[in-house]
Structure formats: C-alpha cells, structure tokens
CSV table of C-alpha atoms in Angstrom, one decimal:
chain,number,residue,atom,x,y,z
A,305,MET,CA,-43.4,-4.7,59.2
A,306,LEU,CA,-44.6,-5.0,55.6
A,307,ILE,CA,-44.2,-1.6,54.2
A,308,ALA,CA,-41.2,-1.9,55.4
A,309,PHE,CA,-39.8,-4.7,53.6
A,310,ALA,CA,-41.5,-2.8,50.7
A,311,VAL,CA,-39.7,0.6,50.4
A,312,GLY,CA,-36.1,-2.0,51.1
A,313,ALA,CA,-37.1,-4.4,48.1
A,314,LEU,CA,-38.1,-1.4,45.7
A,315,LEU,CA,-34.4,0.5,46.6
A,316,ALA,CA,-32.3,-2.8,46.5
A,317,GLY,CA,-33.7,-3.0,42.9
A,318,PRO,CA,-33.2,0.1,41.5
A,319,ILE,CA,-29.7,0.2,43.0
A,320,GLY,CA,-28.7,-3.7,42.1
A,321,ALA,CA,-29.4,-2.7,38.4
A,322,PHE,CA,-27.6,0.0,38.6
A,323,ALA,CA,-24.6,-2.4,39.8
A,324,ALA,CA,-25.7,-4.9,37.0
A,325,GLY,CA,-25.5,-2.7,34.1
A,326,ASP,CA,-22.0,-1.0,35.1
A,327,SER,CA,-20.0,-3.8,35.9
A,328,THR,CA,-21.9,-4.8,31.7
A,329,SER,CA,-20.8,-1.6,30.9
A,330,GLN,CA,-16.9,-2.3,32.4
A,331,SER,CA,-16.2,-5.3,30.7
A,332,THR,CA,-17.5,-4.6,27.4
A,333,ASP,CA,-15.6,-1.4,27.2
A,334,ASP,CA,-12.8,-3.6,28.7
A,335,ARG,CA,-13.0,-5.7,25.4
A,336,VAL,CA,-12.8,-3.7,23.4
A,337,ALA,CA,-10.1,-2.4,24.5
A,338,ALA,CA,-8.3,-5.2,24.3
A,339,LEU,CA,-9.5,-6.0,20.7
A,340,GLN,CA,-7.7,-2.4,19.9
A,341,ALA,CA,-5.4,-3.4,21.0
A,342,GLU,CA,-5.2,-6.3,19.7
A,343,GLU,CA,-5.4,-4.9,16.3
A,344,ALA,CA,-2.6,-1.8,16.5
A,345,LYS,CA,-0.3,-4.9,17.4
A,346,ARG,CA,-1.4,-5.9,14.3
A,347,ASP,CA,-1.6,-3.4,12.1
A,348,SER,CA,2.0,-1.7,13.9
A,349,ALA,CA,3.8,-5.5,12.6
A,350,GLN,CA,2.1,-5.1,8.8
A,351,ILE,CA,3.5,-1.6,8.7
A,352,VAL,CA,7.0,-3.5,9.4
A,353,GLU,CA,6.5,-6.5,6.8
A,354,LEU,CA,5.3,-3.9,4.4
A,355,THR,CA,7.6,-1.6,4.4
A,356,ALA,CA,9.9,-4.6,4.2
A,357,LYS,CA,8.3,-5.7,1.3
A,358,ALA,CA,7.4,-2.2,-0.4
A,359,ARG,CA,12.0,-2.0,-0.6
A,360,GLN,CA,12.2,-5.7,-1.3
A,361,VAL,CA,10.1,-4.8,-4.5
A,362,GLN,CA,11.4,-1.4,-5.8
A,363,GLN,CA,14.7,-2.6,-6.1
A,364,THR,CA,13.4,-5.1,-8.3
A,365,LEU,CA,11.5,-2.2,-10.5
A,366,VAL,CA,13.8,0.2,-10.8
A,367,PRO,CA,16.0,-1.4,-13.8
A,368,VAL,CA,12.7,-2.2,-14.9
A,369,LEU,CA,12.5,1.9,-15.1
A,370,ASP,CA,15.2,2.2,-16.4
A,371,GLY,CA,14.6,0.7,-19.6
A,372,LEU,CA,11.6,2.0,-20.0
A,373,ALA,CA,12.7,5.5,-18.9
A,374,ALA,CA,15.2,5.5,-22.3
A,375,ALA,CA,12.5,3.3,-24.4
A,376,VAL,CA,9.9,5.7,-24.1
A,377,PRO,CA,11.2,9.0,-21.5
A,378,PRO,CA,8.4,10.7,-20.1
A,379,GLY,CA,6.6,13.5,-22.1
A,380,LYS,CA,9.2,12.9,-25.0
A,381,ALA,CA,8.8,10.4,-28.4
A,382,ALA,CA,10.3,7.1,-28.1
A,383,GLY,CA,13.5,6.5,-27.3
A,384,PRO,CA,15.5,3.3,-29.4
A,385,ALA,CA,13.7,0.2,-28.7
A,386,ALA,CA,14.4,-2.4,-26.0
A,387,SER,CA,15.5,-5.7,-27.4
A,388,GLN,CA,12.9,-8.4,-27.0
A,389,SER,CA,15.4,-10.2,-23.9
A,390,ASP,CA,15.2,-6.7,-21.4
A,391,VAL,CA,11.1,-6.2,-22.7
A,392,ALA,CA,11.1,-10.5,-21.4
A,393,GLY,CA,13.0,-9.8,-18.1
A,394,TRP,CA,11.0,-6.5,-17.3
A,395,GLN,CA,7.8,-9.0,-17.2
A,396,THR,CA,9.6,-11.5,-15.3
A,397,VAL,CA,10.0,-8.4,-12.7
A,398,THR,CA,6.7,-7.2,-13.1
A,399,GLY,CA,5.5,-10.4,-12.7
A,400,LYS,CA,6.7,-11.2,-9.8
A,401,ALA,CA,5.9,-7.9,-7.7
A,402,VAL,CA,2.2,-8.3,-9.1
A,403,GLU,CA,2.5,-12.1,-7.0
A,404,ASP,CA,3.4,-10.5,-4.5
A,405,PHE,CA,1.0,-7.4,-3.8
A,406,ALA,CA,-0.9,-10.9,-4.2
A,407,ASN,CA,-3.6,-12.3,-1.1
A,408,PRO,CA,-3.2,-9.2,1.6
A,409,PRO,CA,-4.0,-10.1,4.5
A,410,SER,CA,-6.3,-8.0,6.5
A,411,GLY,CA,-5.0,-4.6,8.2
A,412,GLY,CA,-6.1,-1.4,9.3
A,413,THR,CA,-7.8,0.8,7.2
A,414,GLY,CA,-4.4,2.9,7.1
A,415,VAL,CA,-2.4,-0.1,6.2
A,416,ASN,CA,-5.0,-2.1,3.5
A,417,ILE,CA,-4.5,1.2,1.1
A,418,ALA,CA,-1.1,2.0,1.1
A,419,ARG,CA,-1.0,-2.5,0.3
A,420,SER,CA,-3.7,-1.6,-2.2
A,421,GLY,CA,-2.1,1.3,-3.5
A,422,LEU,CA,1.0,-0.3,-4.2
A,423,ALA,CA,-0.6,-3.6,-5.6
A,424,ALA,CA,-2.6,-1.2,-7.9
A,425,ALA,CA,1.4,0.2,-9.1
A,426,VAL,CA,3.0,-2.9,-9.9
A,427,ARG,CA,0.2,-4.1,-12.4
A,428,SER,CA,-0.3,-0.7,-14.4
A,429,LEU,CA,3.6,-1.0,-14.7
A,430,ASP,CA,3.1,-4.8,-15.4
A,431,ALA,CA,0.4,-3.7,-18.2
A,432,ALA,CA,2.9,-1.1,-19.1
A,433,VAL,CA,5.6,-3.6,-19.6
A,434,ASP,CA,3.0,-5.8,-21.4
A,435,THR,CA,2.0,-3.3,-24.1
A,436,TYR,CA,5.6,-2.3,-25.2
A,437,ALA,CA,5.8,-5.8,-26.1
A,438,ALA,CA,3.2,-5.6,-27.9
A,439,ALA,CA,4.6,-2.9,-29.1
A,440,LEU,CA,7.8,-4.9,-30.4
A,441,ALA,CA,6.0,-7.4,-32.0
A,442,GLN,CA,4.4,-5.0,-34.5
A,443,PRO,CA,5.7,-3.8,-37.7
A,444,ALA,CA,7.6,-0.4,-36.9
A,445,ALA,CA,5.4,1.9,-38.5
A,446,GLY,CA,2.6,1.4,-36.5
A,447,ARG,CA,4.2,0.8,-32.8
A,448,ALA,CA,3.8,4.7,-32.1
A,449,ALA,CA,0.5,4.6,-30.5
A,450,LEU,CA,1.4,1.6,-28.1
A,451,PHE,CA,4.7,3.3,-26.8
A,452,GLU,CA,3.1,6.2,-26.0
A,453,LEU,CA,0.2,3.5,-24.1
A,454,ALA,CA,3.2,2.0,-22.3
A,455,GLY,CA,4.2,5.4,-21.1
A,456,ARG,CA,1.4,6.4,-19.9
A,457,GLN,CA,0.7,3.1,-18.5
A,458,ARG,CA,4.7,3.7,-16.4
A,459,ASP,CA,3.0,7.4,-16.2
A,460,ILE,CA,0.6,6.3,-13.5
A,461,ALA,CA,2.5,3.3,-12.0
A,462,VAL,CA,4.8,5.8,-10.5
A,463,ALA,CA,1.9,8.5,-9.3
A,464,THR,CA,0.0,5.5,-7.6
A,465,TRP,CA,3.2,4.1,-6.0
A,466,SER,CA,4.3,7.8,-5.3
A,467,THR,CA,1.4,7.7,-3.5
A,468,ALA,CA,0.6,4.7,-1.4
A,469,ALA,CA,4.8,5.0,-0.6
A,470,THR,CA,3.5,8.6,1.6
A,471,GLN,CA,0.7,6.5,3.4
A,472,LEU,CA,3.3,4.3,4.1
A,473,ASP,CA,5.4,7.0,5.2
A,474,VAL,CA,2.6,8.4,7.5
A,475,LEU,CA,2.0,5.4,9.3
A,476,ASN,CA,5.2,4.3,9.7
A,477,VAL,CA,5.8,8.0,11.9
A,478,ASP,CA,2.7,7.1,13.5
A,479,SER,CA,3.8,4.3,14.6
A,480,GLY,CA,6.9,5.2,15.9
A,481,ASN,CA,9.6,4.3,13.1
A,482,GLY,CA,9.9,7.6,11.5
A,483,HIS,CA,10.0,8.0,7.6
A,484,ALA,CA,10.4,5.7,5.6
A,485,HIS,CA,11.4,6.5,1.7
A,486,VAL,CA,10.1,3.6,0.0
A,487,PHE,CA,9.4,5.6,-3.8
A,488,LEU,CA,9.9,4.9,-7.3
A,489,PRO,CA,12.0,7.9,-9.6
A,490,ALA,CA,10.0,10.1,-10.6
A,491,ALA,CA,10.3,12.4,-13.6
A,492,PRO,CA,9.0,16.1,-13.6
A,493,GLY,CA,5.4,15.4,-15.2
A,494,GLN,CA,4.6,12.4,-14.0
A,495,GLY,CA,2.7,13.8,-11.5
A,496,ALA,CA,4.0,11.9,-8.3
A,497,LEU,CA,4.8,12.7,-4.9
A,498,THR,CA,8.2,12.5,-3.9
A,499,ALA,CA,10.1,11.6,-0.2
A,500,ASP,CA,10.1,14.7,1.8
A,501,GLY,CA,12.9,15.6,3.7
A,502,ALA,CA,13.0,14.2,6.8
A,503,PRO,CA,15.9,12.1,7.3
A,504,GLU,CA,15.9,8.1,7.0
A,505,GLY,CA,14.3,6.6,10.3
A,506,LYS,CA,13.3,9.8,12.4
C-alpha cells in the first residue's frame, strides 16, 4: 500500500509541475501578446498623427524654402538678398516648426526614427535661416561665406527631411494607410530622396 502511494505521488508530482509550468508559460505569452497589440495600436495612431503634423509643417516650410532658393540657389552663387522682414518671417515659421516637434511622445522604433528625422530637419532649416539673418547683419563684402553656410544648412535640412519622409511613407504602407508622400521641394545636388511613383494613399 505504501509503495503504491509513493509511486502515485512521484507520478503526480511531475505531472502537476508540468501543468503549472504550462499554465505559467501560457499566461506569459498572453501578456506579451496583449502588450504587442497595445504597442501596435499606439503606433498606428501615432503614424496618422505624425503624418498629419508633417503635412502641416511641410506646407508652412515651402514658402521659406522658396525664399531661400532665390536667395541662396543650390549649387550656385548667392542671388539677390532677401529683405530683413522676409527673413524675420522665415524665422517665425521655422521656430514654430521646431516647437511642433519638441517633447515627442514615446513610440515604436520606426515611428521614433521618422519623428526624430523630421525634428532634426526643421532644426537644421531653422539654423540656416538664422545664419542667413546673421549674414544680412554683416557688411556686404563679408556676407558670402555666411550665405554659403546657410545654403549648406538648408540642403542638409532638405536631405534629412527626405529620409524621414521616406521612413514615414514606409510606416504608412505597412500600417495599411497606403503611400503618404510628405516631401519638401528638392533641387539636384541636395542629396534628397524623392517620392516614388505610387499613388497617394494606395
């Protein structure tokens, strides 16, 4: 009788432990799946929000880039100097764009990369405008180097934005939103990526 009881206990022990371990494993898997679902839902919402913000900022930056393109054409000598009032307006726009990307929420790696790239781009463009403003404050004979620097900073901004915009396009496609082409105007030689030929939202 004692032998039978002992054998039964030995058999029941491993089986019980296995059942408990299996239950714990299943519970852990469920929690991981729930967290992944929450992260995916959060990222989907952030992709939509970031795309809308990028489009809004893009529209405000285009006039600034048009003005800079006339004042410091990519790959060419400086053009006619912009007015100080125009440059002050550019500074207001780029300063607001920098603020728009400040204090970003935490997101998935892909979203964070796109957001950080856009933020870096607007900071570079803001610096380019400040450099141009500093050039205007110099005597005419001493402006050329600062104009050239402002142009290079602008080119870096456009190229950086294009990389982030490409990442944002990929995120939208992967999340089922279709293509979202939020690129800034670029000229040859600026090293910028451009939108592919896919239709918007497809």
